[in-house]
Amino acid sequence: MAVGAGRVSSLPVAEGGEAARAAGCGSCPGQGLSRGPWAGEKYVGQFYVDQRHGKGICYWPDGSKFTGALYLGHLEGYGTLEWKDGRKFQGLYKTDERFGPGIESYPDGCQDVGLWLRNHLIKLCTEVPGYFSLLDYPAHYRYIDDSSQKKYISVEEDPFLRDYKHLPFDDKDIFPEGVFAYSRNTDHLTLTRSFLEECDAWYFQNTPKLPEEDPWPVANVTPLLVRMQMHVYKHRRCQGEFTSDVNLILSGSRSTYGPPGPRELASEQLIQKAARGDYDGVYAVLRNGLAHPDIADKHGYTALAAAAVHSHNDVVNLLLDSGADVNKCSDEGLSALSMCFILFYPEESFKGNIAERRFHSYKWNEQSESSETVSVAEDIISDSRRQKRWETIQLLLRRGADPNAPWVPPHLLFFAVKAADAEAVKLLLERGARADVRLPPKLGGLTPLHIAASVPGEEGVRITRYLLHSAPDLNARAEDGNETYGPDKDRRIAHTPYHILSASEQELFQTRQSLLEHITAKLRERVILKEKEWDQEELRRSKKLGSAVPTRVSKKRGGSHRVEEVRLPFFKYCYQCGRSVSVQLSPCTRCHQVFTCSETCRKKSWNERHRQECLGLLEKSTGGAAQRASGAGCKKNVTGKKGENGREGKDERRGGRRSKVGIGGQEHHGKND
C-alpha cells in the first residue's frame, strides 16, 4: 500500500468529469474534448493506495490547471480550476463535477455566483421581482409551526462515516484476500466499509477541528438540495481553503462580488420570461444552454413555479420537457403545485366547520353589500382565471406532481376538504395524496377526515365517503381533547330568545339549525332505506314492543328447551331532530313506528311529514287485518253448519262496529293534534 505526497504522476483522470474536459475550452466554461488515458496530464500532490487522494495540483497540456482536493482520483472537495484564457472557477466538487457553492470569474470582471450542478447554476444569490412568498398570504401562513418545520443536519452522527455505515456486510464477504495486489480500480470494485473508513481518515487527517457548533438547518427540502447541503456540511472543515465565504453564498448574499456573468443573466431572464408567459423567449434561453431549466432565485422560486402561478401551461410543458423538476420546492417548502393551490383556494372559499370552531370565525352564506355591485364582466373574468388555474393544477398532477412533496402545512388535501371541493379531493387521492396527515398541534392536530365529517352539505358527505376509503386510521383522535371551547357563548345562543341575540348570533343560530336539519334529513333517509331491507312485520312488532321479544318455552322429553326470538335491532332516534343520546324517546301512539324526544318535536314532525305517513301505515295495517278476517269468515261459510250462520253474522256485525270505533278513534286523535 503506497502512501505519499509530492509525487509526479501521469495517471489519467476519469473521463466525463470537468477535469478531463478542462483542456478543451469551448464557448461554455468546462466543456471541451474528452481526455483519454495517458493524454499528458500531470499531477503533483498526495496519494493513497496508488490513487490521487488528498491535496494536489493537476496540469493539462493546454495550460489548464486544477488546485484543490481529490478523492480516489476524482475531484471532490473545494478546488480552483483555471483556464488559459483567464476564466476561473472556485467551488465545491463531487465526483469530478461542480456540486455546491461556487464562483466562476471572467476576464472582464463579471462573476457567476450561486449553487452549481455540473456546469450550470441551480440557485442564484439574487432575488427575482414578484417571487411567490407565503408571507403574502397570512391566512395560510398561520399554519406554519416553526418549531416542528425545521429540519437539521445531524451533528452527532458525523456524515464523514455516513456512506459506509449503511453497508451491512464485512469485507471478507466481498473480496478474496489480497485482491488489491492485482487490481486497484475503484471505479469498478465495490468500496468496502473498512476501505472507505481508511480513505476518509487519510483525506481529513489535516483538517482543523471546529469548536462546538449549532445544528445546521436545512435551507431547502428538495432532495437534490438536501444532498448538496449534506455535501457542504461534510466538507465544512475545509472551507478555510476557499477564498470566498461559503456562508454568504448559502445565505444568498451577493453584494461583495462583481457584476453578474452570462449564466446569471440568462437564469434571471428565464424566470422572468416564464412569469410573463413568453414561450419563444423561454425556448431561446433554454436553447442557448446558459440557464438550467430548474434554476431558482435566492428564495428557491423556480421558472416552473413562475409559469405555473400565472397559468402559462404551454411554458409549464416546455420547462418540464426540458428537464425541470415538477416537485422542486422553494425555501419555504412550497412546490409549484402548492402555490397554485394557495391561489386557487383563498380563505373566502373555505366552508365553516365545527372541527375548527375555536381557530376560525367563518361567516357562512354571507354576502357582502359590495358583492351586489360587482359587474357581470368581472365575474366572467374571475371565473375564467379560476378555470385556468384549475387546468394548471390538473396539468401538474398529470405530469407527476406529488401532492405530498410540499413541506409547509397544511397538506394540499386540507385545501380541497376545507373548501368542500369533492372533485379536487377525489383527484388528489387518486394521485397518491396521504389521508393520514395532520394539522400542527397548535391547530388541534386535525386530520382531513375530522374536517370533512364536520363540513355541512352534500359535498361534505361525498368527501367523507372518499376519505373513508383512503384513511388508514378511521379512529384517529385530534389533539384537542383537553381544550375548552367557550361553553358560555354556546349556552347563550342555545338558551336565549331569538329576538335578543345579536345579528351575528342570529346568523350562527340559523346556520346551526340548518346544519342539524340537513344531518337529520340524511339520517332519516338512510334509516328508511335500510329498514326497507328488513321484514316489515317483524320490524313493526319490534318497534311496538319497544323491548326484547318475550321468550317462548317449549317442553321436551327429559326437560325443557328454551327458545329465544331475536328482536330486530331497529334504529331508535328522534324522528324530528335526530337526537338519540340523553333524551327520553316516546313512540307515536298511533303507529308505534317513529319516536320523538319532546312534545315540540312530536307536533312538528306530525305537521311536517308524519301525518300522512301515520295514516298510510294505519290504513295498511287495518286493511291487512280486515283481509285476514274476511279469509277466516269465508272458511267458516264453507265448512260451517246452518245453525252457525246466525253467530257468524253477529260476529261480523260486532267486527264492523269495532272497526268503526277504531276509525273514529283515529279521527278523534287527528283532531286533537
XYZ file of C-alpha atoms in Angstrom:
673
model
C 0.000 0.000 0.000
C 1.611 3.211 -1.164
C 1.082 6.388 0.805
C 2.923 9.569 -0.062
C 2.941 13.187 -1.174
C 4.756 15.377 -3.639
C 4.976 12.718 -6.345
C 4.562 13.425 -10.047
C 2.154 11.143 -11.890
C 0.771 10.766 -15.380
C -2.162 8.618 -14.288
C -5.330 9.602 -16.136
C -8.244 11.392 -14.565
C -11.623 9.629 -15.003
C -13.325 10.505 -18.252
C -16.505 12.570 -18.340
C -15.631 14.909 -15.474
C -14.767 18.588 -15.644
C -11.056 17.921 -15.043
C -10.967 15.595 -18.042
C -12.697 18.193 -20.221
C -10.727 21.166 -18.993
C -8.159 21.005 -21.797
C -10.728 21.885 -24.441
C -12.023 25.370 -23.703
C -15.136 25.786 -25.841
C -17.593 28.616 -25.797
C -19.008 27.404 -22.474
C -16.756 27.018 -19.422
C -15.938 23.440 -18.505
C -16.828 21.961 -21.865
C -14.427 20.501 -24.428
C -12.711 17.385 -25.620
C -12.773 14.220 -23.547
C -9.294 13.304 -22.425
C -8.325 9.643 -22.663
C -5.607 7.747 -20.728
C -2.010 8.967 -20.898
C -3.039 12.193 -22.654
C -0.293 14.220 -20.980
C -1.916 15.114 -17.664
C 0.434 15.808 -14.781
C -0.369 15.584 -11.082
C 1.630 16.765 -8.100
C 0.201 16.002 -4.699
C -0.876 13.385 -2.207
C -1.514 9.703 -2.927
C -3.248 6.864 -1.146
C -3.180 3.223 -2.393
C -1.760 4.472 -5.674
C -4.698 6.838 -6.147
C -4.674 10.635 -6.261
C -6.117 11.267 -2.837
C -5.865 14.458 -0.807
C -4.469 17.856 -1.780
C -2.835 18.218 -5.157
C -2.438 20.070 -8.450
C -3.436 18.742 -11.893
C -1.902 20.184 -15.091
C -3.081 19.780 -18.688
C -1.104 20.400 -21.892
C -3.209 23.424 -22.925
C -2.257 25.299 -19.738
C -5.395 24.500 -17.698
C -4.758 23.778 -14.024
C -6.760 22.464 -11.058
C -5.666 23.128 -7.494
C -7.593 21.525 -4.689
C -8.770 18.219 -3.245
C -9.192 14.814 -4.885
C -10.776 11.631 -3.557
C -9.594 8.334 -5.074
C -8.660 10.000 -8.353
C -11.768 12.196 -8.657
C -12.138 15.895 -7.996
C -14.002 16.095 -4.686
C -13.926 18.926 -2.198
C -13.040 22.588 -2.620
C -10.808 23.500 -5.510
C -9.943 26.054 -8.171
C -9.934 25.343 -11.906
C -8.141 27.889 -14.107
C -8.229 28.164 -17.905
C -5.587 29.659 -20.143
C -7.977 32.370 -21.392
C -8.285 33.828 -17.875
C -11.523 32.197 -16.752
C -11.548 30.621 -13.300
C -13.953 28.568 -11.201
C -13.672 28.292 -7.435
C -16.077 25.998 -5.619
C -17.086 22.617 -4.317
C -16.766 19.438 -6.389
C -18.129 15.927 -6.127
C -17.014 13.089 -8.432
C -15.408 15.442 -10.960
C -18.483 17.684 -11.166
C -19.393 21.023 -9.636
C -21.778 20.338 -6.771
C -22.433 23.159 -4.339
C -21.385 26.783 -3.811
C -19.046 28.261 -6.371
C -17.912 31.332 -8.308
C -16.973 31.483 -11.966
C -14.957 34.582 -12.847
C -14.341 36.073 -16.305
C -11.520 38.294 -17.610
C -13.871 41.307 -17.852
C -14.593 41.167 -14.114
C -18.057 39.537 -14.322
C -18.850 36.672 -11.985
C -21.489 33.940 -11.876
C -22.236 33.240 -8.202
C -24.526 30.662 -6.628
C -25.064 26.946 -6.172
C -23.848 24.804 -9.066
C -24.937 21.489 -10.509
C -22.330 20.367 -13.015
C -21.793 23.280 -15.447
C -24.997 25.169 -14.626
C -26.200 27.396 -11.842
C -29.031 25.726 -9.973
C -29.731 28.518 -7.474
C -28.911 32.230 -7.630
C -27.900 34.640 -4.899
C -30.258 37.306 -6.253
C -33.984 37.886 -5.906
C -36.337 37.856 -8.876
C -39.041 40.560 -8.593
C -42.516 39.185 -7.976
C -41.406 35.915 -6.401
C -44.092 33.905 -4.588
C -43.955 34.052 -0.778
C -46.242 32.598 1.832
C -45.813 35.789 3.858
C -48.158 37.465 1.385
C -50.937 35.076 2.434
C -51.322 35.406 6.235
C -54.423 33.205 6.237
C -52.228 30.270 5.214
C -49.051 31.396 6.950
C -50.618 30.789 10.370
C -50.482 27.060 9.688
C -46.682 27.114 9.885
C -45.260 25.802 13.125
C -41.639 26.978 13.211
C -40.679 24.559 15.960
C -41.797 21.491 14.007
C -40.983 22.557 10.446
C -37.220 22.960 10.777
C -35.046 20.097 9.612
C -31.438 19.856 10.718
C -28.347 18.024 9.612
C -27.342 15.813 12.498
C -24.055 16.779 14.151
C -23.986 13.770 16.461
C -23.881 11.344 13.538
C -20.845 12.545 11.614
C -21.615 12.377 7.874
C -17.978 11.510 7.155
C -18.904 7.936 8.004
C -22.431 8.020 6.615
C -21.756 6.112 3.383
C -20.191 3.018 4.801
C -22.325 2.888 7.931
C -25.137 1.694 5.690
C -23.145 -1.295 4.338
C -24.488 -4.393 6.128
C -21.628 -6.731 5.248
C -17.966 -7.306 6.102
C -15.020 -7.051 3.755
C -14.451 -10.809 3.767
C -17.891 -11.320 2.243
C -16.944 -9.194 -0.796
C -13.316 -9.636 -1.837
C -10.885 -12.519 -1.626
C -7.823 -11.911 0.466
C -5.172 -9.786 -1.236
C -7.387 -8.539 -4.061
C -5.633 -5.148 -4.141
C -2.359 -6.852 -5.054
C -3.512 -7.113 -8.657
C -6.321 -4.543 -9.024
C -6.968 -1.100 -7.557
C -9.651 0.081 -9.972
C -12.021 1.808 -7.542
C -14.394 2.723 -10.362
C -15.447 -0.911 -10.730
C -14.656 -2.593 -7.420
C -17.058 -2.365 -4.510
C -15.837 0.097 -1.880
C -15.959 -1.739 1.418
C -16.580 -0.310 4.834
C -13.047 -0.558 6.148
C -11.575 0.762 2.909
C -13.818 3.852 2.958
C -13.038 4.417 6.611
C -9.304 4.417 5.859
C -9.813 6.727 2.864
C -11.786 9.240 4.921
C -9.269 9.157 7.740
C -6.440 9.950 5.312
C -8.458 12.575 3.408
C -9.455 14.581 6.525
C -6.330 13.958 8.594
C -5.018 17.517 8.375
C -8.309 19.393 8.601
C -8.679 21.624 11.658
C -11.067 20.655 14.416
C -14.013 23.009 14.734
C -15.391 24.286 18.038
C -18.790 23.136 19.234
C -21.344 24.228 16.643
C -25.097 24.557 16.421
C -27.083 22.138 14.216
C -27.165 23.107 10.578
C -30.720 23.868 9.392
C -31.716 22.503 6.010
C -32.392 25.522 3.817
C -34.423 23.653 1.186
C -36.181 20.282 1.482
C -35.842 19.355 -2.198
C -33.902 16.035 -2.176
C -31.220 17.308 -4.582
C -30.545 20.396 -2.489
C -30.588 18.353 0.714
C -27.831 16.147 -0.716
C -25.950 19.257 -1.796
C -26.109 20.785 1.656
C -25.044 17.466 3.173
C -22.001 17.587 0.900
C -21.270 21.149 2.019
C -21.613 20.046 5.630
C -19.261 17.105 5.103
C -16.536 19.459 3.876
C -17.252 22.262 6.336
C -13.802 21.807 7.916
C -12.180 22.621 4.578
C -13.956 25.935 3.948
C -10.910 27.869 5.129
C -9.134 26.898 1.918
C -11.868 28.538 -0.154
C -11.096 32.173 -0.968
C -14.727 33.295 -0.598
C -17.107 32.937 2.326
C -19.290 29.898 1.644
C -21.911 31.054 4.148
C -22.525 34.207 2.086
C -23.388 32.127 -0.966
C -25.557 29.740 1.067
C -27.479 32.674 2.555
C -27.951 34.360 -0.838
C -25.720 37.386 -0.268
C -24.045 38.681 -3.422
C -23.049 42.260 -2.620
C -19.314 41.519 -2.350
C -18.951 40.046 -5.859
C -18.556 41.515 -9.328
C -21.290 42.206 -11.912
C -23.456 39.226 -12.941
C -21.966 36.947 -15.555
C -23.693 35.450 -18.608
C -25.142 32.479 -16.719
C -26.679 34.630 -14.001
C -28.215 36.997 -16.525
C -29.635 34.145 -18.605
C -31.031 32.478 -15.469
C -32.812 35.629 -14.329
C -34.224 36.115 -17.818
C -35.541 32.543 -17.846
C -37.539 33.064 -14.639
C -38.875 36.448 -15.747
C -39.866 35.248 -19.227
C -41.593 32.208 -17.710
C -43.601 34.506 -15.428
C -44.704 36.587 -18.442
C -45.610 33.519 -20.466
C -43.058 34.345 -23.178
C -42.853 30.906 -24.777
C -40.435 31.918 -27.538
C -38.189 33.743 -25.076
C -38.054 30.764 -22.725
C -37.297 28.465 -25.635
C -34.459 30.718 -26.816
C -32.829 30.847 -23.369
C -33.042 27.071 -22.948
C -31.654 26.506 -26.457
C -28.705 28.797 -25.702
C -27.676 26.420 -22.909
C -26.631 29.080 -20.402
C -29.542 28.514 -17.979
C -30.688 25.317 -16.306
C -34.451 24.621 -16.640
C -34.570 24.116 -12.855
C -32.917 27.434 -11.981
C -34.254 29.226 -8.895
C -33.642 32.622 -7.307
C -32.286 33.087 -3.778
C -35.706 32.163 -2.315
C -35.986 28.961 -4.321
C -38.560 30.458 -6.723
C -38.126 28.449 -9.925
C -39.004 29.215 -13.528
C -41.557 26.384 -13.378
C -43.249 27.954 -10.365
C -43.295 31.341 -12.082
C -45.059 29.854 -15.109
C -47.460 27.785 -13.001
C -48.707 30.564 -10.694
C -49.537 32.655 -13.767
C -51.209 29.682 -15.519
C -48.932 29.664 -18.575
C -49.469 25.998 -19.300
C -47.522 25.976 -22.568
C -44.425 27.253 -20.750
C -45.003 24.698 -17.966
C -44.941 21.900 -20.525
C -41.837 23.340 -22.198
C -39.896 23.501 -18.924
C -40.956 20.006 -17.875
C -39.996 18.650 -21.304
C -36.593 20.298 -20.852
C -35.915 18.530 -17.551
C -37.383 20.762 -14.840
C -38.252 19.025 -11.565
C -42.020 19.244 -11.087
C -41.656 18.632 -7.320
C -38.854 21.082 -6.572
C -39.706 23.228 -3.548
C -38.878 26.777 -2.602
C -37.000 27.607 0.578
C -40.396 27.990 2.266
C -41.220 24.404 1.367
C -43.710 25.204 -1.413
C -43.841 23.364 -4.719
C -45.347 24.804 -7.887
C -48.455 22.703 -7.195
C -48.881 24.029 -3.657
C -48.503 27.623 -4.860
C -51.335 27.009 -7.326
C -53.482 25.555 -4.524
C -52.925 28.632 -2.350
C -54.079 30.848 -5.217
C -56.974 28.586 -6.179
C -58.348 28.342 -2.619
C -58.365 31.738 -0.877
C -59.629 31.826 2.684
C -63.012 33.054 1.483
C -63.569 29.727 -0.278
C -63.332 27.694 2.949
C -66.572 26.410 4.426
C -67.297 26.729 8.106
C -66.945 23.556 10.145
C -67.251 22.790 13.819
C -63.952 20.894 13.877
C -62.096 24.218 13.632
C -64.624 26.201 15.635
C -62.087 27.701 18.027
C -59.478 28.565 15.376
C -61.550 30.497 12.831
C -64.668 32.623 12.734
C -66.068 31.855 9.320
C -69.171 33.657 8.083
C -71.315 31.083 6.362
C -73.566 32.050 3.479
C -72.648 35.687 3.951
C -72.938 38.044 1.009
C -71.481 41.489 1.456
C -73.330 44.508 0.183
C -70.477 45.336 -2.159
C -70.795 41.984 -3.883
C -74.060 43.100 -5.427
C -72.260 45.880 -7.286
C -69.728 43.606 -8.976
C -70.232 43.715 -12.693
C -71.011 40.650 -14.756
C -67.820 41.170 -16.782
C -65.664 40.972 -13.630
C -67.408 37.760 -12.612
C -66.681 36.242 -16.012
C -63.001 37.252 -15.787
C -62.725 35.800 -12.290
C -64.334 32.524 -13.350
C -62.060 32.330 -16.375
C -58.938 32.898 -14.276
C -60.077 30.304 -11.768
C -60.708 27.791 -14.547
C -57.205 28.355 -15.960
C -55.680 27.777 -12.526
C -57.623 24.539 -12.181
C -56.311 23.430 -15.572
C -52.761 24.192 -14.380
C -53.318 22.087 -11.259
C -54.577 19.207 -13.366
C -51.594 19.576 -15.721
C -49.054 19.481 -12.880
C -50.683 16.405 -11.362
C -50.783 14.729 -14.747
C -47.075 15.488 -15.252
C -46.110 13.803 -11.982
C -46.520 16.436 -9.266
C -46.581 14.778 -5.845
C -49.306 16.150 -3.511
C -47.140 15.077 -0.567
C -43.972 16.901 -1.690
C -44.622 20.354 -0.147
C -43.130 20.652 3.302
C -45.176 23.557 4.634
C -48.584 22.685 6.107
C -51.379 22.457 5.545
C -51.216 19.463 3.272
C -52.856 20.112 -0.089
C -55.681 17.764 0.822
C -56.778 20.191 3.542
C -57.355 22.961 0.981
C -59.806 20.875 -1.017
C -61.545 19.474 2.083
C -61.972 22.870 3.765
C -63.342 24.312 0.513
C -65.750 21.343 0.179
C -64.365 20.598 -3.286
C -65.183 16.910 -3.683
C -63.788 16.727 -7.220
C -60.389 18.018 -6.096
C -60.329 15.643 -3.105
C -61.001 12.701 -5.379
C -58.289 13.814 -7.814
C -55.694 14.244 -5.056
C -56.450 10.845 -3.558
C -56.152 9.249 -6.995
C -52.729 10.902 -7.350
C -51.490 9.422 -4.085
C -52.263 12.142 -1.540
C -51.866 10.871 2.012
C -55.052 10.865 4.067
C -53.284 10.420 7.440
C -51.732 13.894 7.500
C -52.438 16.283 10.373
C -52.539 19.979 11.068
C -49.903 21.316 13.505
C -50.525 20.687 17.223
C -51.342 24.372 17.782
C -54.321 23.860 15.436
C -55.566 20.750 17.177
C -53.788 18.076 15.144
C -56.882 17.575 12.998
C -56.943 15.110 10.109
C -58.787 15.673 6.802
C -61.451 13.217 7.960
C -62.172 15.318 11.082
C -62.857 18.364 8.954
C -64.735 16.523 6.207
C -67.144 14.951 8.701
C -67.999 18.414 10.032
C -68.429 20.193 6.682
C -72.153 20.822 6.099
C -73.962 19.891 2.936
C -73.901 17.094 0.400
C -70.285 17.838 -0.549
C -69.156 17.077 2.993
C -70.831 13.675 2.766
C -69.117 12.896 -0.559
C -65.699 13.955 0.727
C -66.147 11.872 3.870
C -67.002 8.859 1.723
C -63.814 9.328 -0.326
C -61.662 9.659 2.779
C -63.191 6.621 4.447
C -61.788 4.531 1.605
C -58.311 6.083 1.951
C -57.654 6.942 5.599
C -55.502 4.228 7.259
C -56.822 5.029 10.757
C -60.508 5.844 10.878
C -60.378 6.271 14.677
C -57.523 8.797 14.756
C -58.065 11.327 17.532
C -57.316 15.020 17.360
C -55.138 16.749 19.945
C -57.855 18.992 21.357
C -59.316 16.621 23.946
C -58.363 18.754 26.958
C -59.155 22.127 25.454
C -62.063 24.395 26.343
C -64.290 25.790 23.633
C -66.083 28.575 25.439
C -69.315 26.846 26.556
C -70.709 30.129 27.927
C -71.112 31.571 24.435
C -72.730 28.411 23.178
C -75.147 28.266 26.065
C -76.178 31.862 25.440
C -77.102 31.159 21.839
C -78.948 27.977 22.747
C -80.862 29.345 25.760
C -81.558 32.953 24.782
C -84.699 34.086 22.926
C -84.002 34.622 19.275
C -85.013 38.312 19.204
C -82.489 39.158 21.949
C -79.496 37.703 20.064
C -77.243 39.980 18.054
C -77.179 39.815 14.257
C -74.063 37.613 14.183
C -75.501 35.331 16.885
C -78.781 35.019 14.980
C -76.838 34.082 11.864
C -74.889 31.474 13.831
C -78.134 30.128 15.308
C -79.717 29.798 11.860
C -76.617 28.145 10.447
C -76.544 25.594 13.244
C -80.219 24.917 12.770
C -79.730 24.402 9.027
C -76.817 22.079 9.650
C -78.768 19.974 12.155
C -81.771 19.794 9.835
C -79.542 18.632 6.990
C -77.893 15.948 9.130
C -81.262 14.779 10.450
C -82.749 14.585 6.946
C -79.789 12.475 5.764
C -80.074 10.235 8.823
C -83.809 9.742 8.282
C -83.283 8.999 4.596
C -80.602 6.380 5.187
C -82.537 4.713 8.028
C -85.689 4.366 5.936
C -83.721 2.810 3.077
C -82.040 0.396 5.462
C -85.272 -0.646 7.191
C -86.883 -1.431 3.856
C -84.417 -4.312 3.561
C -85.829 -5.989 6.684
C -89.001 -7.944 7.307
C -91.632 -5.241 7.779
C -93.886 -7.255 10.046
C -91.051 -8.155 12.394
C -89.837 -4.573 12.343
C -93.280 -3.225 13.189
C -93.695 -5.704 16.030
C -90.223 -4.931 17.403
C -90.891 -1.214 17.433
C -94.296 -1.663 19.042
C -92.923 -3.769 21.835
C -90.024 -1.410 22.389
C -88.174 -4.078 24.350
C -86.833 -7.592 23.877
C -89.243 -10.121 22.386
C -90.502 -12.416 25.177
C -89.057 -15.885 25.134
C -91.024 -18.902 24.149
C -90.522 -22.062 26.197
C -91.214 -25.490 24.743
C -91.172 -28.697 26.751
C -89.322 -31.711 25.545
C -88.935 -35.219 26.835
C -86.331 -35.199 29.561
C -86.557 -31.480 30.373
C -87.461 -28.114 28.982
C -85.980 -26.450 25.915
C -85.695 -22.661 25.897
C -86.137 -20.897 22.544
C -85.449 -17.143 22.184
C -86.755 -14.922 19.449
C -84.283 -12.262 18.406
C -85.673 -8.735 18.167
C -84.697 -6.729 15.115
C -82.074 -4.081 16.036
C -84.115 -1.164 14.754
C -82.875 2.437 14.878
C -84.268 4.434 17.773
C -83.872 8.185 17.362
C -85.964 11.346 17.345
C -87.811 11.457 14.036
C -87.703 15.273 14.024
C -84.335 16.441 15.429
C -82.334 13.204 15.090
C -81.144 13.053 18.706
C -80.764 9.678 20.364
C -78.496 10.267 23.381
C -79.520 11.820 26.725
C -83.159 12.123 25.665
C -86.333 10.194 26.513
C -87.821 8.871 23.271
C -91.567 8.190 23.052
C -93.242 6.267 20.222
C -96.134 7.526 18.158
C -99.283 6.350 19.930
C -100.998 5.551 16.628
C -98.482 3.591 14.550
C -95.616 2.939 17.003
C -93.218 3.302 14.063
C -91.397 6.555 14.910
C -90.095 8.132 18.097
C -89.809 11.735 19.271
C -87.914 13.305 22.137
C -90.369 16.049 23.151
C -93.853 17.404 22.636
C -92.450 20.091 20.360
C -90.740 17.557 18.089
C -93.858 15.367 18.134
C -96.130 18.153 16.946
C -93.637 19.469 14.418
C -92.972 16.062 12.881
C -96.729 15.372 12.749
C -97.445 18.618 10.935
C -94.466 18.431 8.534
C -94.330 14.803 7.434
C -95.619 12.136 9.794
C -99.393 12.814 9.473
C -99.597 11.279 6.013
C -97.108 8.531 6.884
C -99.034 7.553 10.005
C -102.434 7.488 8.293
C -100.961 5.405 5.475
C -99.482 2.912 7.926
C -102.774 2.612 9.818
C -104.801 2.094 6.656
C -102.352 -0.542 5.508
C -102.481 -2.237 8.901
C -106.292 -2.192 9.186
C -106.644 -3.308 5.576
C -104.437 -6.321 6.242
C -106.400 -7.187 9.372
C -109.737 -6.935 7.518
C -108.387 -9.131 4.729
C -107.336 -11.806 7.210
C -110.710 -11.621 8.935
C -112.514 -11.931 5.593
C -110.481 -15.005 4.732
C -111.348 -16.609 8.034
C -115.084 -15.864 7.506
C -115.044 -17.451 4.048
C -113.559 -20.594 5.505
C -116.320 -20.769 8.123
C -119.034 -20.312 5.492
C -117.709 -23.242 3.501
C -117.307 -25.722 6.331
C -119.799 -24.386 8.865
C -123.253 -25.660 9.747
C -126.571 -23.983 9.101
C -127.108 -23.109 12.741
C -123.809 -21.232 12.832
C -124.776 -18.652 10.235
C -126.532 -16.525 12.802
C -123.498 -16.460 15.049
C -121.291 -15.586 12.122
C -123.484 -12.650 11.193
C -123.415 -11.454 14.773
C -119.630 -11.607 14.896
C -119.418 -9.806 11.588
C -121.666 -7.029 12.886
C -119.562 -6.740 16.013
C -116.477 -6.620 13.900
C -117.989 -3.880 11.825
C -118.816 -1.828 14.897
C -115.311 -2.424 16.322
C -113.759 -1.280 13.071
C -115.910 1.835 13.054
C -114.940 2.734 16.595
C -111.260 2.270 15.697
C -111.564 4.616 12.761
C -113.471 7.100 14.810
C -110.793 6.994 17.474
C -108.197 7.656 14.839
C -110.123 10.682 13.580
C -110.540 11.919 17.143
C -106.775 11.846 17.707
C -106.214 13.655 14.459
C -108.495 16.487 15.569
C -106.692 16.816 18.870
C -103.427 17.381 17.036
